[in-house]
Amino acid sequence: MLKNFTGLYNSDQKLRFLKEEYPNELTRKTYGSLLLQLTKFEEFYKKDLCDFSYSEAVDSLIGLRKKTFKSLDVAQTIIVKYINWCMNEGYSSTGINSFKLLNKEDLQKLVHQIAQKESYFTREEIFEMVVDIVNPIDKALIILLFEGVRGRTEFEELRNLKNSDIFISSNTLLLTRDNGDQRVISVEDRSIEILMNAMEQEYYHKGNGEGTGVFATPKLRETDYLLRASDNGKNMNIDERMAVPSINTRFRAFRSFTGISFLNPTLVFQSGLLEKCSIIENESGNIEPENYRQIYRDMNLDDKNWYNLKTMYEMYKKNIASV
């Protein structure tokens, strides 16, 4: 369903494009979110993307604030495909795909300044990132960290999450620490869809689907834990949960095939914290010390360290403003 994208500029036109070109619903939602981000530029220039001039195309790409070449390259590819579709359908009045005129070097220059200032990810960047990740379990690992699933030590909430702790009808997760403490969080539809796919995954595709040889697609362990390792045939007397080193190893692989050299579990988790701060400030006009403390309490973290979050958020805002 694409009911959340009725706010798109020329929504009927763009919804038709998404439905015709992207049969996968999760992909449609992710790319629809990108087009929705561009709506403010279309409203400002009072024209559809397919009629943007070169300078307007550059301004809108900068305005997306993509901090890596990979994310901006993906955005440009989607926009170019949309405009080509518009030209074929007779929607473009100029017949020129201005976004296509920017080459790889141009894109690298656009992201360079922002990349130097911003090291955190937005929600949409996270979902754009996982589109190109093959294994649903790997997608889930990144999404869960951004949604705030971690715990205090050794990724305990991540590693303890079971399929039976995922409540699809209510979009909620029951999280458990090693000491037995529990909490319930709500996540969005796209996250639930990724978790459902991870629950159903039976084989792991090494090398993000590019592995070769007889061990390229090992069977995953049959366990109720969502994050699980490959079955090595020695499941007796071992912890069925994914090991901590395995999580770090996965992220080393993610850095390789996403092209994001600074991608790591802590950064993804902190990005989710910053989103919570931003939501509070946008809704109330400011953010107080008690808000930071409450975020930590909600995340099952020690609220005595709330000032660390305040410092991180203020630096984050300062860096964005200086770009």
C-alpha positions as protocol buffer text, in pm:
chain_id: "A"
residue {
  index: 1
  type: MET
  ca { x: 0 y: 0 z: 0 }
}
residue {
  index: 2
  type: LEU
  ca { x: 119 y: 351 z: -84 }
}
residue {
  index: 3
  type: LYS
  ca { x: -148 y: 546 z: 100 }
}
residue {
  index: 4
  type: ASN
  ca { x: 118 y: 738 z: 295 }
}
residue {
  index: 5
  type: PHE
  ca { x: 247 y: 896 z: -26 }
}
residue {
  index: 6
  type: THR
  ca { x: -60 y: 1090 z: -133 }
}
residue {
  index: 7
  type: GLY
  ca { x: 132 y: 1406 z: -40 }
}
residue {
  index: 8
  type: LEU
  ca { x: 363 y: 1359 z: -336 }
}
residue {
  index: 9
  type: TYR
  ca { x: 376 y: 1635 z: -596 }
}
residue {
  index: 10
  type: ASN
  ca { x: 170 y: 1502 z: -889 }
}
residue {
  index: 11
  type: SER
  ca { x: 92 y: 1206 z: -668 }
}
residue {
  index: 12
  type: ASP
  ca { x: -112 y: 1005 z: -921 }
}
residue {
  index: 13
  type: GLN
  ca { x: 175 y: 1025 z: -1167 }
}
residue {
  index: 14
  type: LYS
  ca { x: 441 y: 919 z: -916 }
}
residue {
  index: 15
  type: LEU
  ca { x: 230 y: 644 z: -761 }
}
residue {
  index: 16
  type: ARG
  ca { x: 175 y: 497 z: -1104 }
}
residue {
  index: 17
  type: PHE
  ca { x: 551 y: 506 z: -1167 }
}
residue {
  index: 18
  type: LEU
  ca { x: 624 y: 328 z: -838 }
}
residue {
  index: 19
  type: LYS
  ca { x: 365 y: 58 z: -900 }
}
residue {
  index: 20
  type: GLU
  ca { x: 476 y: -10 z: -1256 }
}
residue {
  index: 21
  type: GLU
  ca { x: 852 y: -2 z: -1202 }
}
residue {
  index: 22
  type: TYR
  ca { x: 895 y: -159 z: -857 }
}
residue {
  index: 23
  type: PRO
  ca { x: 695 y: -478 z: -795 }
}
residue {
  index: 24
  type: ASN
  ca { x: 847 y: -527 z: -448 }
}
residue {
  index: 25
  type: GLU
  ca { x: 636 y: -339 z: -193 }
}
residue {
  index: 26
  type: LEU
  ca { x: 926 y: -261 z: 42 }
}
residue {
  index: 27
  type: THR
  ca { x: 1125 y: -114 z: -247 }
}
residue {
  index: 28
  type: ARG
  ca { x: 825 y: 96 z: -352 }
}
residue {
  index: 29
  type: LYS
  ca { x: 792 y: 233 z: 0 }
}
residue {
  index: 30
  type: THR
  ca { x: 1161 y: 315 z: 25 }
}
residue {
  index: 31
  type: TYR
  ca { x: 1180 y: 489 z: -311 }
}
residue {
  index: 32
  type: GLY
  ca { x: 845 y: 655 z: -251 }
}
residue {
  index: 33
  type: SER
  ca { x: 994 y: 807 z: 64 }
}
residue {
  index: 34
  type: LEU
  ca { x: 1276 y: 954 z: -144 }
}
residue {
  index: 35
  type: LEU
  ca { x: 1030 y: 1112 z: -387 }
}
residue {
  index: 36
  type: LEU
  ca { x: 837 y: 1247 z: -89 }
}
residue {
  index: 37
  type: GLN
  ca { x: 1154 y: 1416 z: 39 }
}
residue {
  index: 38
  type: LEU
  ca { x: 1183 y: 1591 z: -297 }
}
residue {
  index: 39
  type: THR
  ca { x: 828 y: 1726 z: -282 }
}
residue {
  index: 40
  type: LYS
  ca { x: 937 y: 2043 z: -100 }
}
residue {
  index: 41
  type: PHE
  ca { x: 1167 y: 2131 z: -390 }
}
residue {
  index: 42
  type: GLU
  ca { x: 892 y: 2069 z: -644 }
}
residue {
  index: 43
  type: GLU
  ca { x: 657 y: 2291 z: -448 }
}
residue {
  index: 44
  type: PHE
  ca { x: 923 y: 2561 z: -422 }
}
residue {
  index: 45
  type: TYR
  ca { x: 996 y: 2559 z: -796 }
}
residue {
  index: 46
  type: LYS
  ca { x: 629 y: 2491 z: -880 }
}
residue {
  index: 47
  type: LYS
  ca { x: 714 y: 2212 z: -1121 }
}
residue {
  index: 48
  type: ASP
  ca { x: 762 y: 1836 z: -1131 }
}
residue {
  index: 49
  type: LEU
  ca { x: 1109 y: 1680 z: -1108 }
}
residue {
  index: 50
  type: CYS
  ca { x: 1082 y: 1584 z: -1474 }
}
residue {
  index: 51
  type: ASP
  ca { x: 1091 y: 1955 z: -1568 }
}
residue {
  index: 52
  type: PHE
  ca { x: 1377 y: 2065 z: -1340 }
}
residue {
  index: 53
  type: SER
  ca { x: 1666 y: 2261 z: -1490 }
}
residue {
  index: 54
  type: TYR
  ca { x: 2026 y: 2158 z: -1422 }
}
residue {
  index: 55
  type: SER
  ca { x: 2070 y: 2412 z: -1141 }
}
residue {
  index: 56
  type: GLU
  ca { x: 1740 y: 2307 z: -983 }
}
residue {
  index: 57
  type: ALA
  ca { x: 1848 y: 1944 z: -1001 }
}
residue {
  index: 58
  type: VAL
  ca { x: 2176 y: 2027 z: -826 }
}
residue {
  index: 59
  type: ASP
  ca { x: 2000 y: 2231 z: -555 }
}
residue {
  index: 60
  type: SER
  ca { x: 1755 y: 1950 z: -482 }
}
residue {
  index: 61
  type: LEU
  ca { x: 2029 y: 1685 z: -462 }
}
residue {
  index: 62
  type: ILE
  ca { x: 2224 y: 1902 z: -218 }
}
residue {
  index: 63
  type: GLY
  ca { x: 1904 y: 1956 z: -21 }
}
residue {
  index: 64
  type: LEU
  ca { x: 1868 y: 1580 z: 30 }
}
residue {
  index: 65
  type: ARG
  ca { x: 2177 y: 1607 z: 255 }
}
residue {
  index: 66
  type: LYS
  ca { x: 2310 y: 1266 z: 158 }
}
residue {
  index: 67
  type: LYS
  ca { x: 2638 y: 1219 z: 338 }
}
residue {
  index: 68
  type: THR
  ca { x: 2780 y: 933 z: 131 }
}
residue {
  index: 69
  type: PHE
  ca { x: 2838 y: 888 z: -239 }
}
residue {
  index: 70
  type: LYS
  ca { x: 2647 y: 560 z: -224 }
}
residue {
  index: 71
  type: SER
  ca { x: 2327 y: 716 z: -88 }
}
residue {
  index: 72
  type: LEU
  ca { x: 2333 y: 1008 z: -332 }
}
residue {
  index: 73
  type: ASP
  ca { x: 2412 y: 775 z: -622 }
}
residue {
  index: 74
  type: VAL
  ca { x: 2109 y: 562 z: -533 }
}
residue {
  index: 75
  type: ALA
  ca { x: 1891 y: 874 z: -510 }
}
residue {
  index: 76
  type: GLN
  ca { x: 2011 y: 1001 z: -849 }
}
residue {
  index: 77
  type: THR
  ca { x: 1948 y: 661 z: -1009 }
}
residue {
  index: 78
  type: ILE
  ca { x: 1588 y: 654 z: -886 }
}
residue {
  index: 79
  type: ILE
  ca { x: 1522 y: 1012 z: -997 }
}
residue {
  index: 80
  type: VAL
  ca { x: 1676 y: 953 z: -1340 }
}
residue {
  index: 81
  type: LYS
  ca { x: 1462 y: 643 z: -1384 }
}
residue {
  index: 82
  type: TYR
  ca { x: 1151 y: 837 z: -1285 }
}
residue {
  index: 83
  type: ILE
  ca { x: 1224 y: 1119 z: -1531 }
}
residue {
  index: 84
  type: ASN
  ca { x: 1298 y: 873 z: -1812 }
}
residue {
  index: 85
  type: TRP
  ca { x: 960 y: 715 z: -1739 }
}
residue {
  index: 86
  type: CYS
  ca { x: 795 y: 1059 z: -1747 }
}
residue {
  index: 87
  type: MET
  ca { x: 956 y: 1136 z: -2083 }
}
residue {
  index: 88
  type: ASN
  ca { x: 832 y: 807 z: -2227 }
}
residue {
  index: 89
  type: GLU
  ca { x: 483 y: 874 z: -2094 }
}
residue {
  index: 90
  type: GLY
  ca { x: 476 y: 1229 z: -2231 }
}
residue {
  index: 91
  type: TYR
  ca { x: 474 y: 1404 z: -1891 }
}
residue {
  index: 92
  type: SER
  ca { x: 795 y: 1602 z: -1943 }
}
residue {
  index: 93
  type: SER
  ca { x: 757 y: 1943 z: -2107 }
}
residue {
  index: 94
  type: THR
  ca { x: 1132 y: 1992 z: -2158 }
}
residue {
  index: 95
  type: GLY
  ca { x: 1234 y: 1649 z: -2284 }
}
residue {
  index: 96
  type: ILE
  ca { x: 1559 y: 1686 z: -2087 }
}
residue {
  index: 97
  type: ASN
  ca { x: 1664 y: 1467 z: -1794 }
}
residue {
  index: 98
  type: SER
  ca { x: 1870 y: 1724 z: -1604 }
}
residue {
  index: 99
  type: PHE
  ca { x: 1955 y: 1484 z: -1321 }
}
residue {
  index: 100
  type: LYS
  ca { x: 2123 y: 1254 z: -1573 }
}
residue {
  index: 101
  type: LEU
  ca { x: 2370 y: 1530 z: -1662 }
}
residue {
  index: 102
  type: LEU
  ca { x: 2553 y: 1491 z: -1329 }
}
residue {
  index: 103
  type: ASN
  ca { x: 2835 y: 1238 z: -1348 }
}
residue {
  index: 104
  type: LYS
  ca { x: 2997 y: 1040 z: -1067 }
}
residue {
  index: 105
  type: GLU
  ca { x: 3258 y: 1309 z: -1004 }
}
residue {
  index: 106
  type: ASP
  ca { x: 2985 y: 1572 z: -972 }
}
residue {
  index: 107
  type: LEU
  ca { x: 2803 y: 1360 z: -715 }
}
residue {
  index: 108
  type: GLN
  ca { x: 3121 y: 1306 z: -516 }
}
residue {
  index: 109
  type: LYS
  ca { x: 3175 y: 1681 z: -497 }
}
residue {
  index: 110
  type: LEU
  ca { x: 2819 y: 1736 z: -377 }
}
residue {
  index: 111
  type: VAL
  ca { x: 2848 y: 1491 z: -88 }
}
residue {
  index: 112
  type: HIS
  ca { x: 3203 y: 1580 z: 15 }
}
residue {
  index: 113
  type: GLN
  ca { x: 3120 y: 1878 z: 235 }
}
residue {
  index: 114
  type: ILE
  ca { x: 2826 y: 1710 z: 407 }
}
residue {
  index: 115
  type: ALA
  ca { x: 3021 y: 1388 z: 456 }
}
residue {
  index: 116
  type: GLN
  ca { x: 3288 y: 1583 z: 640 }
}
residue {
  index: 117
  type: LYS
  ca { x: 3030 y: 1728 z: 878 }
}
residue {
  index: 118
  type: GLU
  ca { x: 2763 y: 1461 z: 923 }
}
residue {
  index: 119
  type: SER
  ca { x: 2840 y: 1108 z: 1032 }
}
residue {
  index: 120
  type: TYR
  ca { x: 2496 y: 997 z: 1146 }
}
residue {
  index: 121
  type: PHE
  ca { x: 2215 y: 839 z: 946 }
}
residue {
  index: 122
  type: THR
  ca { x: 1855 y: 947 z: 903 }
}
residue {
  index: 123
  type: ARG
  ca { x: 1575 y: 691 z: 902 }
}
residue {
  index: 124
  type: GLU
  ca { x: 1535 y: 718 z: 526 }
}
residue {
  index: 125
  type: GLU
  ca { x: 1908 y: 670 z: 470 }
}
residue {
  index: 126
  type: ILE
  ca { x: 1893 y: 353 z: 679 }
}
residue {
  index: 127
  type: PHE
  ca { x: 1609 y: 212 z: 470 }
}
residue {
  index: 128
  type: GLU
  ca { x: 1781 y: 315 z: 147 }
}
residue {
  index: 129
  type: MET
  ca { x: 2095 y: 141 z: 269 }
}
residue {
  index: 130
  type: VAL
  ca { x: 1929 y: -195 z: 332 }
}
residue {
  index: 131
  type: VAL
  ca { x: 1762 y: -208 z: -11 }
}
residue {
  index: 132
  type: ASP
  ca { x: 2088 y: -339 z: -158 }
}
residue {
  index: 133
  type: ILE
  ca { x: 2150 y: -587 z: 124 }
}
residue {
  index: 134
  type: VAL
  ca { x: 2048 y: -938 z: 18 }
}
residue {
  index: 135
  type: ASN
  ca { x: 1996 y: -1124 z: 346 }
}
residue {
  index: 136
  type: PRO
  ca { x: 1680 y: -1031 z: 540 }
}
residue {
  index: 137
  type: ILE
  ca { x: 1863 y: -1115 z: 864 }
}
residue {
  index: 138
  type: ASP
  ca { x: 2131 y: -858 z: 779 }
}
residue {
  index: 139
  type: LYS
  ca { x: 1866 y: -599 z: 697 }
}
residue {
  index: 140
  type: ALA
  ca { x: 1700 y: -675 z: 1032 }
}
residue {
  index: 141
  type: LEU
  ca { x: 2027 y: -632 z: 1222 }
}
residue {
  index: 142
  type: ILE
  ca { x: 2071 y: -277 z: 1092 }
}
residue {
  index: 143
  type: ILE
  ca { x: 1705 y: -180 z: 1125 }
}
residue {
  index: 144
  type: LEU
  ca { x: 1676 y: -311 z: 1481 }
}
residue {
  index: 145
  type: LEU
  ca { x: 1979 y: -114 z: 1597 }
}
residue {
  index: 146
  type: PHE
  ca { x: 1833 y: 205 z: 1451 }
}
residue {
  index: 147
  type: GLU
  ca { x: 1497 y: 132 z: 1617 }
}
residue {
  index: 148
  type: GLY
  ca { x: 1680 y: 121 z: 1951 }
}
residue {
  index: 149
  type: VAL
  ca { x: 1724 y: -252 z: 2007 }
}
residue {
  index: 150
  type: ARG
  ca { x: 2061 y: -312 z: 2172 }
}
residue {
  index: 151
  type: GLY
  ca { x: 2073 y: -336 z: 2551 }
}
residue {
  index: 152
  type: ARG
  ca { x: 2353 y: -230 z: 2783 }
}
residue {
  index: 153
  type: THR
  ca { x: 2610 y: -502 z: 2717 }
}
residue {
  index: 154
  type: GLU
  ca { x: 2698 y: -737 z: 2432 }
}
residue {
  index: 155
  type: PHE
  ca { x: 2393 y: -650 z: 2218 }
}
residue {
  index: 156
  type: GLU
  ca { x: 2182 y: -841 z: 2470 }
}
residue {
  index: 157
  type: GLU
  ca { x: 1841 y: -722 z: 2345 }
}
residue {
  index: 158
  type: LEU
  ca { x: 1936 y: -793 z: 1985 }
}
residue {
  index: 159
  type: ARG
  ca { x: 2069 y: -1139 z: 2058 }
}
residue {
  index: 160
  type: ASN
  ca { x: 1779 y: -1232 z: 2288 }
}
residue {
  index: 161
  type: LEU
  ca { x: 1505 y: -1128 z: 2043 }
}
residue {
  index: 162
  type: LYS
  ca { x: 1295 y: -1428 z: 1941 }
}
residue {
  index: 163
  type: ASN
  ca { x: 1041 y: -1466 z: 1664 }
}
residue {
  index: 164
  type: SER
  ca { x: 777 y: -1509 z: 1933 }
}
residue {
  index: 165
  type: ASP
  ca { x: 870 y: -1163 z: 2069 }
}
residue {
  index: 166
  type: ILE
  ca { x: 765 y: -994 z: 1745 }
}
residue {
  index: 167
  type: PHE
  ca { x: 397 y: -896 z: 1745 }
}
residue {
  index: 168
  type: ILE
  ca { x: 306 y: -820 z: 1386 }
}
residue {
  index: 169
  type: SER
  ca { x: -53 y: -712 z: 1450 }
}
residue {
  index: 170
  type: SER
  ca { x: 55 y: -432 z: 1684 }
}
residue {
  index: 171
  type: ASN
  ca { x: 398 y: -349 z: 1535 }
}
residue {
  index: 172
  type: THR
  ca { x: 559 y: -409 z: 1873 }
}
residue {
  index: 173
  type: LEU
  ca { x: 864 y: -597 z: 2000 }
}
residue {
  index: 174
  type: LEU
  ca { x: 921 y: -748 z: 2344 }
}
residue {
  index: 175
  type: LEU
  ca { x: 1286 y: -691 z: 2433 }
}
residue {
  index: 176
  type: THR
  ca { x: 1470 y: -882 z: 2705 }
}
residue {
  index: 177
  type: ARG
  ca { x: 1802 y: -811 z: 2875 }
}
residue {
  index: 178
  type: ASP
  ca { x: 2025 y: -1088 z: 3008 }
}
residue {
  index: 179
  type: ASN
  ca { x: 1913 y: -1004 z: 3363 }
}
residue {
  index: 180
  type: GLY
  ca { x: 1548 y: -1060 z: 3267 }
}
residue {
  index: 181
  type: ASP
  ca { x: 1443 y: -693 z: 3248 }
}
residue {
  index: 182
  type: GLN
  ca { x: 1193 y: -641 z: 2967 }
}
residue {
  index: 183
  type: ARG
  ca { x: 1044 y: -353 z: 2773 }
}
residue {
  index: 184
  type: VAL
  ca { x: 811 y: -315 z: 2475 }
}
residue {
  index: 185
  type: ILE
  ca { x: 879 y: -84 z: 2181 }
}
residue {
  index: 186
  type: SER
  ca { x: 681 y: 9 z: 1872 }
}
residue {
  index: 187
  type: VAL
  ca { x: 836 y: 3 z: 1526 }
}
residue {
  index: 188
  type: GLU
  ca { x: 712 y: 114 z: 1187 }
}
residue {
  index: 189
  type: ASP
  ca { x: 555 y: -98 z: 912 }
}
residue {
  index: 190
  type: ARG
  ca { x: 871 y: -119 z: 703 }
}
residue {
  index: 191
  type: SER
  ca { x: 1065 y: -255 z: 1000 }
}
residue {
  index: 192
  type: ILE
  ca { x: 801 y: -519 z: 1067 }
}
residue {
  index: 193
  type: GLU
  ca { x: 808 y: -628 z: 704 }
}
residue {
  index: 194
  type: ILE
  ca { x: 1186 y: -672 z: 718 }
}
residue {
  index: 195
  type: LEU
  ca { x: 1159 y: -869 z: 1043 }
}
residue {
  index: 196
  type: MET
  ca { x: 894 y: -1096 z: 891 }
}
residue {
  index: 197
  type: ASN
  ca { x: 1127 y: -1172 z: 600 }
}
residue {
  index: 198
  type: ALA
  ca { x: 1412 y: -1241 z: 843 }
}
residue {
  index: 199
  type: MET
  ca { x: 1192 y: -1483 z: 1038 }
}
residue {
  index: 200
  type: GLU
  ca { x: 1128 y: -1681 z: 720 }
}
residue {
  index: 201
  type: GLN
  ca { x: 1489 y: -1689 z: 596 }
}
residue {
  index: 202
  type: GLU
  ca { x: 1631 y: -2043 z: 583 }
}
residue {
  index: 203
  type: TYR
  ca { x: 1964 y: -2001 z: 404 }
}
residue {
  index: 204
  type: TYR
  ca { x: 2232 y: -1734 z: 439 }
}
residue {
  index: 205
  type: HIS
  ca { x: 2381 y: -1587 z: 120 }
}
residue {
  index: 206
  type: LYS
  ca { x: 2747 y: -1514 z: 186 }
}
residue {
  index: 207
  type: GLY
  ca { x: 2915 y: -1214 z: 30 }
}
residue {
  index: 208
  type: ASN
  ca { x: 2578 y: -1041 z: -1 }
}
residue {
  index: 209
  type: GLY
  ca { x: 2474 y: -1301 z: -256 }
}
residue {
  index: 210
  type: GLU
  ca { x: 2805 y: -1306 z: -441 }
}
residue {
  index: 211
  type: GLY
  ca { x: 2966 y: -1595 z: -254 }
}
residue {
  index: 212
  type: THR
  ca { x: 3082 y: -1895 z: -454 }
}
residue {
  index: 213
  type: GLY
  ca { x: 3140 y: -2261 z: -386 }
}
residue {
  index: 214
  type: VAL
  ca { x: 2954 y: -2528 z: -196 }
}
residue {
  index: 215
  type: PHE
  ca { x: 2941 y: -2320 z: 125 }
}
residue {
  index: 216
  type: ALA
  ca { x: 2810 y: -2002 z: -39 }
}
residue {
  index: 217
  type: THR
  ca { x: 2454 y: -2053 z: 94 }
}
residue {
  index: 218
  type: PRO
  ca { x: 2470 y: -2241 z: 426 }
}
residue {
  index: 219
  type: LYS
  ca { x: 2152 y: -2331 z: 610 }
}
residue {
  index: 220
  type: LEU
  ca { x: 2069 y: -2115 z: 911 }
}
residue {
  index: 221
  type: ARG
  ca { x: 2024 y: -2274 z: 1252 }
}
residue {
  index: 222
  type: GLU
  ca { x: 1672 y: -2383 z: 1334 }
}
residue {
  index: 223
  type: THR
  ca { x: 1601 y: -2177 z: 1643 }
}
residue {
  index: 224
  type: ASP
  ca { x: 1339 y: -1928 z: 1762 }
}
residue {
  index: 225
  type: TYR
  ca { x: 1599 y: -1651 z: 1782 }
}
residue {
  index: 226
  type: LEU
  ca { x: 1561 y: -1397 z: 1502 }
}
residue {
  index: 227
  type: LEU
  ca { x: 1933 y: -1334 z: 1455 }
}
residue {
  index: 228
  type: ARG
  ca { x: 2096 y: -1670 z: 1404 }
}
residue {
  index: 229
  type: ALA
  ca { x: 2417 y: -1802 z: 1260 }
}
residue {
  index: 230
  type: SER
  ca { x: 2474 y: -2071 z: 1000 }
}
residue {
  index: 231
  type: ASP
  ca { x: 2430 y: -2431 z: 1110 }
}
residue {
  index: 232
  type: ASN
  ca { x: 2775 y: -2584 z: 1151 }
}
residue {
  index: 233
  type: GLY
  ca { x: 2641 y: -2928 z: 1237 }
}
residue {
  index: 234
  type: LYS
  ca { x: 2749 y: -2891 z: 1600 }
}
residue {
  index: 235
  type: ASN
  ca { x: 2445 y: -2736 z: 1762 }
}
residue {
  index: 236
  type: MET
  ca { x: 2464 y: -2939 z: 2081 }
}
residue {
  index: 237
  type: ASN
  ca { x: 2564 y: -2751 z: 2397 }
}
residue {
  index: 238
  type: ILE
  ca { x: 2619 y: -2417 z: 2228 }
}
residue {
  index: 239
  type: ASP
  ca { x: 2451 y: -2080 z: 2260 }
}
residue {
  index: 240
  type: GLU
  ca { x: 2186 y: -2063 z: 1988 }
}
residue {
  index: 241
  type: ARG
  ca { x: 2206 y: -1683 z: 1982 }
}
residue {
  index: 242
  type: MET
  ca { x: 2422 y: -1500 z: 1732 }
}
residue {
  index: 243
  type: ALA
  ca { x: 2765 y: -1440 z: 1886 }
}
residue {
  index: 244
  type: VAL
  ca { x: 2886 y: -1085 z: 1952 }
}
residue {
  index: 245
  type: PRO
  ca { x: 3191 y: -1125 z: 1723 }
}
residue {
  index: 246
  type: SER
  ca { x: 2955 y: -1236 z: 1446 }
}
residue {
  index: 247
  type: ILE
  ca { x: 2766 y: -907 z: 1469 }
}
residue {
  index: 248
  type: ASN
  ca { x: 3087 y: -709 z: 1435 }
}
residue {
  index: 249
  type: THR
  ca { x: 3198 y: -933 z: 1148 }
}
residue {
  index: 250
  type: ARG
  ca { x: 2869 y: -869 z: 968 }
}
residue {
  index: 251
  type: PHE
  ca { x: 2926 y: -494 z: 994 }
}
residue {
  index: 252
  type: ARG
  ca { x: 3273 y: -525 z: 846 }
}
residue {
  index: 253
  type: ALA
  ca { x: 3108 y: -696 z: 550 }
}
residue {
  index: 254
  type: PHE
  ca { x: 2836 y: -428 z: 537 }
}
residue {
  index: 255
  type: ARG
  ca { x: 3103 y: -158 z: 506 }
}
residue {
  index: 256
  type: SER
  ca { x: 3247 y: -342 z: 210 }
}
residue {
  index: 257
  type: PHE
  ca { x: 2936 y: -386 z: 1 }
}
residue {
  index: 258
  type: THR
  ca { x: 2761 y: -59 z: 95 }
}
residue {
  index: 259
  type: GLY
  ca { x: 3071 y: 153 z: 40 }
}
residue {
  index: 260
  type: ILE
  ca { x: 3011 y: 332 z: 373 }
}
residue {
  index: 261
  type: SER
  ca { x: 3350 y: 311 z: 541 }
}
residue {
  index: 262
  type: PHE
  ca { x: 3234 y: 443 z: 880 }
}
residue {
  index: 263
  type: LEU
  ca { x: 2930 y: 216 z: 918 }
}
residue {
  index: 264
  type: ASN
  ca { x: 2926 y: 42 z: 1258 }
}
residue {
  index: 265
  type: PRO
  ca { x: 2669 y: -79 z: 1516 }
}
residue {
  index: 266
  type: THR
  ca { x: 2724 y: 209 z: 1759 }
}
residue {
  index: 267
  type: LEU
  ca { x: 2676 y: 472 z: 1489 }
}
residue {
  index: 268
  type: VAL
  ca { x: 2350 y: 316 z: 1370 }
}
residue {
  index: 269
  type: PHE
  ca { x: 2220 y: 294 z: 1728 }
}
residue {
  index: 270
  type: GLN
  ca { x: 2321 y: 653 z: 1806 }
}
residue {
  index: 271
  type: SER
  ca { x: 2153 y: 771 z: 1486 }
}
residue {
  index: 272
  type: GLY
  ca { x: 1826 y: 631 z: 1620 }
}
residue {
  index: 273
  type: LEU
  ca { x: 1879 y: 816 z: 1949 }
}
residue {
  index: 274
  type: LEU
  ca { x: 1934 y: 1143 z: 1764 }
}
residue {
  index: 275
  type: GLU
  ca { x: 1612 y: 1090 z: 1571 }
}
residue {
  index: 276
  type: LYS
  ca { x: 1425 y: 1062 z: 1901 }
}
residue {
  index: 277
  type: CYS
  ca { x: 1582 y: 1390 z: 2018 }
}
residue {
  index: 278
  type: SER
  ca { x: 1489 y: 1561 z: 1693 }
}
residue {
  index: 279
  type: ILE
  ca { x: 1128 y: 1443 z: 1711 }
}
residue {
  index: 280
  type: ILE
  ca { x: 1090 y: 1579 z: 2065 }
}
residue {
  index: 281
  type: GLU
  ca { x: 1240 y: 1915 z: 1975 }
}
residue {
  index: 282
  type: ASN
  ca { x: 1031 y: 1948 z: 1658 }
}
residue {
  index: 283
  type: GLU
  ca { x: 710 y: 1868 z: 1845 }
}
residue {
  index: 284
  type: SER
  ca { x: 768 y: 2084 z: 2155 }
}
residue {
  index: 285
  type: GLY
  ca { x: 1000 y: 2354 z: 2024 }
}
residue {
  index: 286
  type: ASN
  ca { x: 1283 y: 2262 z: 2259 }
}
residue {
  index: 287
  type: ILE
  ca { x: 1439 y: 1969 z: 2441 }
}
residue {
  index: 288
  type: GLU
  ca { x: 1506 y: 1965 z: 2816 }
}
residue {
  index: 289
  type: PRO
  ca { x: 1741 y: 1757 z: 3036 }
}
residue {
  index: 290
  type: GLU
  ca { x: 1446 y: 1545 z: 3148 }
}
residue {
  index: 291
  type: ASN
  ca { x: 1376 y: 1457 z: 2785 }
}
residue {
  index: 292
  type: TYR
  ca { x: 1727 y: 1318 z: 2746 }
}
residue {
  index: 293
  type: ARG
  ca { x: 1691 y: 1125 z: 3071 }
}
residue {
  index: 294
  type: GLN
  ca { x: 1359 y: 980 z: 2958 }
}
residue {
  index: 295
  type: ILE
  ca { x: 1505 y: 868 z: 2626 }
}
residue {
  index: 296
  type: TYR
  ca { x: 1775 y: 680 z: 2816 }
}
residue {
  index: 297
  type: ARG
  ca { x: 1520 y: 525 z: 3052 }
}
residue {
  index: 298
  type: ASP
  ca { x: 1299 y: 424 z: 2759 }
}
residue {
  index: 299
  type: MET
  ca { x: 1599 y: 255 z: 2598 }
}
residue {
  index: 300
  type: ASN
  ca { x: 1687 y: 69 z: 2919 }
}
residue {
  index: 301
  type: LEU
  ca { x: 2007 y: 272 z: 2948 }
}
residue {
  index: 302
  type: ASP
  ca { x: 2155 y: 443 z: 3254 }
}
residue {
  index: 303
  type: ASP
  ca { x: 1999 y: 791 z: 3262 }
}
residue {
  index: 304
  type: LYS
  ca { x: 2294 y: 919 z: 3467 }
}
residue {
  index: 305
  type: ASN
  ca { x: 2471 y: 947 z: 3133 }
}
residue {
  index: 306
  type: TRP
  ca { x: 2203 y: 1171 z: 2978 }
}
residue {
  index: 307
  type: TYR
  ca { x: 2450 y: 1455 z: 2925 }
}
residue {
  index: 308
  type: ASN
  ca { x: 2641 y: 1245 z: 2672 }
}
residue {
  index: 309
  type: LEU
  ca { x: 2328 y: 1237 z: 2456 }
}
residue {
  index: 310
  type: LYS
  ca { x: 2276 y: 1612 z: 2499 }
}
residue {
  index: 311
  type: THR
  ca { x: 2633 y: 1682 z: 2388 }
}
residue {
  index: 312
  type: MET
  ca { x: 2602 y: 1447 z: 2091 }
}
residue {
  index: 313
  type: TYR
  ca { x: 2272 y: 1601 z: 1979 }
}
residue {
  index: 314
  type: GLU
  ca { x: 2396 y: 1960 z: 2008 }
}
residue {
  index: 315
  type: MET
  ca { x: 2707 y: 1875 z: 1807 }
}
residue {
  index: 316
  type: TYR
  ca { x: 2490 y: 1699 z: 1550 }
}
residue {
  index: 317
  type: LYS
  ca { x: 2272 y: 2010 z: 1507 }
}
residue {
  index: 318
  type: LYS
  ca { x: 2576 y: 2236 z: 1489 }
}
residue {
  index: 319
  type: ASN
  ca { x: 2735 y: 2028 z: 1216 }
}
residue {
  index: 320
  type: ILE
  ca { x: 2415 y: 2024 z: 1010 }
}
residue {
  index: 321
  type: ALA
  ca { x: 2376 y: 2401 z: 1040 }
}
residue {
  index: 322
  type: SER
  ca { x: 2733 y: 2461 z: 924 }
}
residue {
  index: 323
  type: VAL
  ca { x: 2700 y: 2257 z: 604 }
}
